[in-house]
XYZ file of C-alpha atoms in Angstrom:
458
model
C -19.661 -4.291 -31.582
C -17.524 -3.758 -28.734
C -15.551 -6.464 -27.303
C -14.600 -5.034 -24.475
C -17.396 -6.617 -21.008
C -18.004 -2.669 -20.303
C -18.027 0.663 -21.829
C -15.553 3.165 -20.046
C -18.052 4.643 -18.317
C -19.282 1.596 -17.207
C -15.973 0.592 -16.061
C -15.862 3.780 -13.906
C -18.902 3.818 -12.605
C -17.937 -0.032 -11.318
C -14.946 1.449 -9.620
C -16.724 3.936 -8.107
C -19.270 1.795 -6.731
C -17.099 -1.306 -5.523
C -16.627 -1.339 -1.878
C -14.535 -4.365 -1.613
C -11.883 -5.665 -4.125
C -12.666 -7.219 -7.368
C -10.917 -8.514 -10.519
C -12.043 -7.114 -13.841
C -11.304 -10.054 -16.688
C -11.527 -9.533 -20.304
C -11.197 -5.476 -20.271
C -7.161 -5.834 -21.736
C -7.090 -7.834 -24.282
C -5.899 -5.250 -26.749
C -3.434 -3.429 -24.536
C 0.024 -3.679 -26.075
C 1.025 -3.838 -22.516
C 0.356 -7.032 -22.509
C 3.678 -7.633 -24.704
C 5.682 -6.665 -21.871
C 7.123 -9.664 -20.746
C 10.573 -9.290 -19.188
C 12.571 -10.417 -21.990
C 10.897 -7.529 -24.313
C 11.576 -4.900 -21.464
C 15.044 -6.147 -21.411
C 15.684 -4.794 -25.282
C 14.032 -1.597 -24.345
C 15.237 -0.597 -20.909
C 18.902 -0.622 -21.145
C 20.042 1.303 -17.910
C 20.960 0.091 -14.773
C 17.618 0.298 -12.086
C 17.162 -0.705 -8.350
C 16.590 -3.896 -7.415
C 15.261 -4.863 -3.433
C 16.933 -8.535 -2.493
C 15.433 -10.543 0.338
C 15.919 -14.033 1.289
C 13.444 -16.779 1.410
C 12.263 -17.311 4.978
C 9.360 -17.950 7.092
C 9.838 -15.500 9.405
C 7.206 -14.407 12.012
C 8.268 -11.080 11.370
C 7.641 -8.622 8.390
C 10.728 -7.936 6.261
C 10.708 -3.847 5.848
C 12.546 -2.545 3.254
C 14.846 -1.052 5.624
C 15.902 -4.318 6.097
C 16.727 -5.312 2.735
C 19.752 -5.354 0.550
C 19.724 -3.366 -2.534
C 21.614 -3.686 -5.759
C 22.009 -1.774 -9.240
C 21.301 -3.519 -12.129
C 19.680 -3.779 -15.776
C 17.423 -6.061 -16.894
C 19.110 -8.096 -18.926
C 21.208 -9.320 -16.049
C 17.971 -9.571 -14.115
C 17.197 -12.140 -17.002
C 20.436 -13.874 -17.092
C 20.160 -14.152 -13.310
C 16.982 -15.791 -13.654
C 17.638 -18.045 -16.251
C 20.700 -19.896 -14.328
C 18.394 -20.788 -11.871
C 21.125 -21.202 -8.977
C 23.762 -21.401 -10.969
C 26.828 -19.335 -10.475
C 26.671 -16.021 -12.561
C 28.688 -12.797 -12.979
C 27.848 -9.417 -12.406
C 25.741 -7.909 -9.782
C 23.644 -10.606 -8.516
C 26.819 -12.963 -8.042
C 26.669 -12.633 -4.215
C 23.127 -14.157 -4.539
C 21.813 -17.787 -4.984
C 18.047 -17.550 -6.664
C 17.092 -20.497 -4.582
C 17.839 -18.496 -1.810
C 17.030 -14.985 -2.418
C 14.446 -13.012 -4.376
C 14.411 -9.760 -6.037
C 11.907 -7.069 -6.901
C 12.000 -3.917 -9.224
C 9.486 -2.353 -7.017
C 7.745 0.711 -7.571
C 9.230 2.405 -10.587
C 7.715 5.305 -12.151
C 7.251 4.304 -15.912
C 7.240 8.261 -17.001
C 11.193 8.092 -15.715
C 12.271 4.470 -17.182
C 10.823 5.343 -20.412
C 11.163 8.924 -20.597
C 13.080 8.326 -23.912
C 10.630 6.199 -25.402
C 7.341 8.357 -24.803
C 5.317 6.410 -27.205
C 5.484 3.086 -24.615
C 3.019 5.007 -22.379
C 0.134 4.769 -24.712
C 0.766 0.904 -24.385
C -1.299 1.213 -20.667
C -5.073 2.381 -21.399
C -6.571 3.152 -18.313
C -9.305 5.199 -20.315
C -10.438 1.939 -20.693
C -11.251 2.153 -17.177
C -13.151 5.726 -17.508
C -10.162 7.415 -16.978
C -9.428 9.559 -20.387
C -5.677 10.624 -21.260
C -4.425 8.350 -17.996
C -1.972 5.954 -19.104
C 1.698 4.410 -18.422
C 2.876 8.178 -17.608
C 0.534 7.764 -14.702
C 1.467 4.482 -13.836
C 4.262 2.536 -11.923
C 6.072 -1.197 -13.109
C 6.569 -3.939 -10.527
C 9.127 -6.669 -11.650
C 10.307 -9.448 -9.449
C 10.989 -13.124 -9.064
C 9.088 -16.047 -6.772
C 8.791 -14.630 -3.344
C 9.332 -11.145 -4.060
C 6.758 -9.202 -1.584
C 5.337 -5.744 -0.556
C 5.069 -5.793 3.336
C 1.532 -5.515 4.406
C 0.346 -1.844 4.164
C -2.269 0.593 3.356
C -1.870 3.546 0.770
C -2.982 6.554 2.438
C -4.500 8.206 -0.919
C -7.210 7.084 -3.500
C -7.673 3.637 -4.941
C -5.644 1.072 -6.884
C -5.857 -0.658 -10.103
C -3.468 -3.156 -10.879
C -2.841 -4.464 -14.430
C -0.952 -8.213 -13.885
C 1.039 -8.477 -17.373
C 3.756 -11.771 -16.595
C 3.311 -14.147 -13.941
C 1.056 -14.513 -11.320
C 0.994 -12.498 -7.924
C -1.244 -13.566 -4.784
C -3.209 -11.141 -2.821
C -4.177 -10.752 0.859
C -6.549 -7.982 1.314
C -8.051 -6.727 4.492
C -11.040 -4.028 4.825
C -10.211 -0.855 6.545
C -12.292 -1.714 9.692
C -9.508 -4.598 10.352
C -6.628 -1.690 10.988
C -6.490 -2.123 14.865
C -6.097 -6.037 14.446
C -3.327 -5.150 12.035
C -1.066 -2.993 14.333
C -0.554 -0.028 12.133
C 2.926 1.378 12.784
C 4.591 4.254 10.719
C 8.104 2.843 11.526
C 9.821 2.752 8.928
C 8.270 5.940 7.824
C 7.089 6.553 4.157
C 5.135 9.547 3.182
C 1.349 7.875 2.099
C 2.227 4.357 3.439
C 1.119 2.919 6.674
C 2.893 -0.308 7.489
C 1.393 -3.574 9.784
C 3.717 -5.146 12.304
C 1.825 -8.533 11.715
C 3.925 -11.000 8.877
C 0.167 -11.697 7.885
C 1.632 -15.080 6.387
C 3.171 -16.169 9.050
C 1.841 -14.273 11.952
C 3.016 -14.350 15.191
C -0.375 -14.622 17.728
C 1.547 -14.661 21.078
C 2.516 -11.030 19.834
C -0.231 -9.795 17.858
C -3.399 -11.720 19.383
C -5.946 -9.737 17.787
C -5.111 -10.515 14.617
C -6.561 -13.408 14.495
C -9.863 -11.796 14.146
C -8.648 -9.794 10.893
C -10.692 -10.630 7.738
C -8.809 -11.655 5.097
C -9.626 -11.424 1.002
C -7.147 -13.498 -1.104
C -7.034 -13.705 -4.684
C -4.349 -14.518 -7.104
C -4.255 -12.273 -9.884
C -3.514 -13.702 -13.339
C -1.961 -12.221 -16.486
C -4.708 -9.545 -18.368
C -6.382 -9.314 -15.084
C -7.377 -6.242 -13.121
C -7.309 -5.905 -9.563
C -9.059 -3.046 -7.805
C -8.284 -2.241 -4.595
C -10.437 0.513 -2.712
C -9.193 2.842 -0.777
C -7.354 2.026 2.862
C -7.764 -1.254 1.959
C -4.563 -3.255 3.623
C -2.298 -5.563 1.431
C 0.160 -8.351 1.118
C 1.520 -8.784 -2.289
C 3.827 -12.023 -2.906
C 4.999 -13.270 -6.191
C 4.273 -16.622 -6.877
C 6.464 -17.497 -10.403
C 9.671 -17.239 -11.831
C 9.017 -13.714 -12.994
C 6.172 -11.495 -12.194
C 5.107 -7.992 -14.216
C 2.645 -5.946 -13.161
C 1.450 -2.323 -13.513
C -0.568 -0.219 -11.300
C -1.973 3.272 -10.809
C -3.261 5.037 -8.296
C -6.757 6.803 -8.621
C -7.027 10.198 -6.688
C -10.112 10.517 -4.846
C -11.807 13.659 -3.590
C -11.766 12.884 -0.310
C -7.606 13.023 -0.202
C -7.122 16.628 0.697
C -8.106 15.353 4.273
C -5.607 12.580 4.041
C -3.068 15.085 2.900
C -3.066 16.960 6.531
C -3.135 13.723 8.099
C 0.200 12.745 6.457
C 1.557 16.296 6.761
C 0.673 15.907 10.596
C 2.547 12.614 10.739
C 5.119 13.765 9.035
C 5.975 16.551 11.072
C 5.990 14.526 14.465
C 7.680 11.515 12.946
C 10.669 13.608 11.702
C 10.862 15.849 15.193
C 10.779 12.621 17.180
C 12.994 10.626 15.184
C 15.805 13.321 13.863
C 16.885 14.129 17.086
C 20.460 12.699 18.118
C 19.546 10.053 20.939
C 20.412 6.404 21.257
C 17.182 5.363 20.509
C 16.761 6.718 17.293
C 20.008 4.971 15.646
C 17.295 2.232 13.885
C 17.025 2.475 10.261
C 13.332 4.517 10.686
C 13.673 5.944 7.252
C 12.596 4.289 4.302
C 14.274 3.778 1.326
C 11.788 5.283 -0.999
C 12.262 8.915 1.039
C 15.131 10.855 -0.294
C 16.056 12.759 3.041
C 14.686 13.621 6.297
C 12.766 17.121 5.726
C 13.210 19.581 8.004
C 10.714 20.983 10.967
C 10.372 24.037 9.091
C 9.837 22.099 5.658
C 7.201 20.019 7.611
C 5.562 22.691 9.060
C 5.025 24.839 5.843
C 3.670 21.784 3.944
C 1.298 20.911 6.732
C -0.150 24.414 6.753
C -0.513 24.289 2.672
C -2.576 21.210 3.337
C -4.782 22.484 5.876
C -5.458 25.668 3.723
C -6.131 23.479 0.674
C -8.659 21.372 2.635
C -10.516 24.186 4.182
C -10.376 26.252 0.441
C -12.102 23.062 -0.706
C -14.443 22.484 1.980
C -15.297 26.311 1.841
C -16.436 26.811 -2.021
C -16.255 22.754 -3.186
C -12.885 23.230 -5.521
C -9.566 21.944 -5.445
C -6.767 23.988 -4.792
C -3.700 22.001 -6.483
C -1.602 24.990 -6.764
C -1.427 25.270 -3.120
C 0.569 22.046 -2.613
C 3.867 21.812 -3.543
C 5.560 19.985 -6.508
C 7.358 17.384 -4.715
C 4.317 15.751 -3.045
C 2.137 16.359 -5.656
C 3.817 13.989 -7.459
C 3.565 11.059 -5.046
C 0.907 8.546 -5.948
C -1.204 11.124 -7.210
C -2.414 12.347 -10.429
C -4.994 15.454 -11.198
C -6.790 13.736 -13.951
C -9.794 11.646 -13.818
C -10.750 12.877 -9.899
C -12.557 9.725 -8.373
C -15.867 11.259 -6.357
C -16.148 9.151 -3.156
C -17.992 6.053 -3.468
C -21.922 6.505 -2.097
C -24.362 4.281 -1.442
C -26.264 4.200 -5.170
C -29.588 2.070 -4.382
C -30.293 2.019 -7.867
C -27.188 0.652 -9.230
C -26.509 -3.083 -8.911
C -22.951 -4.007 -9.728
C -22.241 -6.354 -12.321
C -20.850 -9.458 -10.783
C -20.184 -12.347 -13.080
C -18.104 -14.070 -15.770
C -16.282 -10.360 -16.454
C -15.833 -8.913 -12.547
C -15.184 -11.322 -9.663
C -15.567 -10.154 -6.246
C -12.917 -11.004 -3.892
C -14.437 -12.321 -0.794
C -13.383 -12.955 2.307
C -11.302 -16.509 2.308
C -12.073 -19.865 3.969
C -8.467 -19.693 5.824
C -7.446 -22.104 8.133
C -6.695 -21.310 11.306
C -2.820 -20.453 12.041
C -1.019 -23.807 14.154
C -0.912 -21.723 17.296
C -4.429 -20.084 17.564
C -8.310 -21.489 17.915
C -10.177 -20.493 15.342
C -12.625 -17.195 15.474
C -15.245 -15.560 12.941
C -12.357 -14.058 11.314
C -11.056 -16.419 9.375
C -14.703 -17.720 8.189
C -16.342 -17.125 4.753
C -19.377 -15.342 4.688
C -21.650 -14.102 2.012
C -22.985 -11.315 4.703
C -22.170 -7.797 3.218
C -19.183 -5.960 4.937
C -21.594 -3.350 6.715
C -23.707 -6.111 8.106
C -21.241 -8.650 9.282
C -20.758 -8.859 12.805
C -16.903 -8.305 14.271
C -15.632 -8.581 17.327
C -13.598 -5.407 18.324
C -9.788 -5.388 17.904
C -7.178 -4.490 20.388
C -6.488 -0.257 20.409
C -9.867 0.139 18.795
C -12.640 2.283 20.200
C -15.772 0.920 21.856
C -18.862 2.478 21.257
C -18.374 4.302 24.749
C -15.107 5.741 23.666
C -13.195 3.771 25.797
C -9.951 2.078 24.613
C -10.126 -1.887 23.870
C -7.639 -3.682 25.636
C -5.959 -7.427 24.600
C -7.333 -10.063 27.220
C -4.607 -12.467 25.682
C -1.036 -13.130 26.292
C 0.181 -9.806 24.603
C -0.383 -7.185 27.547
C 1.418 -9.805 29.715
C 4.421 -10.477 27.620
C 5.067 -6.926 27.082
C 5.012 -6.214 31.026
C 7.177 -9.329 31.593
C 9.519 -7.732 28.956
C 9.857 -4.229 30.225
C 9.938 -5.541 33.522
C 13.273 -7.525 32.828
C 14.605 -5.064 30.807
C 13.415 -1.930 31.882
C 13.866 0.094 35.121
C 12.579 -1.015 38.416
C 9.380 -0.188 37.969
C 8.797 -2.331 34.785
C 8.589 0.327 32.610
C 10.431 1.437 29.945
C 8.952 3.313 26.867
C 10.889 4.010 23.578
C 10.694 6.070 20.685
C 8.786 4.041 18.468
C 6.424 2.965 21.080
C 5.531 6.362 21.627
C 4.988 7.234 18.054
C 2.711 3.840 17.778
C 0.083 6.316 19.881
C 1.134 9.664 19.146
C 0.475 8.507 15.108
C -1.959 5.992 14.882
C -4.415 6.657 12.184
C -7.120 7.098 14.836
C -4.824 9.615 16.886
C -3.914 11.548 13.875
C -7.768 11.814 12.545
C -8.426 13.297 15.753
C -5.780 15.803 15.739
C -6.448 16.625 12.230
C -9.923 17.342 13.116
C -9.069 19.391 15.580
C -6.896 21.432 13.567
C -9.393 22.492 10.936
C -11.856 23.522 13.806
C -9.393 25.774 15.359
C -8.575 27.194 11.946
C -12.170 27.176 10.878
C -13.119 29.374 14.529
C -10.093 31.521 13.873
C -10.997 32.310 10.297
C -14.816 32.759 10.829
């Protein structure tokens, strides 16, 4: 008798059908990676890796990766530092008190870390979720301390499976429809990541009033559990325990081809505007995960390849992976087990129960400086039928842009009037990019580009 609550084909069908985050229980009881605690990993991985360091503060501004410190250390040095619990240490962590700072070795590809120990790839068994051949080679590992966090963002490609190994992590998730309420930005720029300007756990509602209508879904992920994050769901993740370790894999979907065109277009615009020498461009706009600023010719070349691949797939229903440059196809993607776009299947009921727990909209207390609104209330109504107010920056039914009626516009106007020219208008490069590479604008331009190319080639 199979000890797993779901067979691989059943788990894959569930993943394909889920429209909201959910937690799988009792699916990893026999995974060798359950033993990947930091003590075990420190004996397997002796090379130094990069750690991101941030201060433990309650700030109303998100701490982007461009604002963090970075050091190189091995896991034994990391383990010694966490064991000291704030006492003086020697080595790379000596300048950081563990009670004041958190550290995070995030987004590390297992295939690179353990390239000399390929047997460890088999310790992660994504094949149990219906993706045969997918293992540690197609995964990343995240090792952090209490307070370590990932800024709120959405991933442009695919969906996400997250396996918690050591410690607990709290996830704050928001549905794609809440994008306007999260004030998306592409600065700092990272390919395939759209960041939020809001600190979602300490929101500044005077600056971002529409956030009060965002519908947060929270879950604390325990060791052995697997979280499914649907496509384009926003998420902010924070470590709760002294040491946390998790492994994830991004599952490519058949609708990612259009997203690759959108990402190529975004990169072309951002790099063109931010790489120009200017007093307005002296900020740290490129995320540390990006190795360099690619040239305009490189960006246009990739944009053309992405458009061609997308049009070829639309024409004949096949995926032409050979058209995409190698350095781009390796980012958060893998060709094995392409997941079909979720489609309503009235004959299939997702088997929620003791082994599959939905992550529902949280019953969240109001922020201190806001009155309660429906966005913070728990509800049993499905997302498709739940009533929702329009957020600032969202297109209404008549195509008109919804503007904020709160202090946000007034505050912005006063700020520019006091700091800008006499007419009170001073638009920065970043503010212009907020409009030019807004997800809705990029989606519209992508459709126009594809339509024009279709007409020219018909």
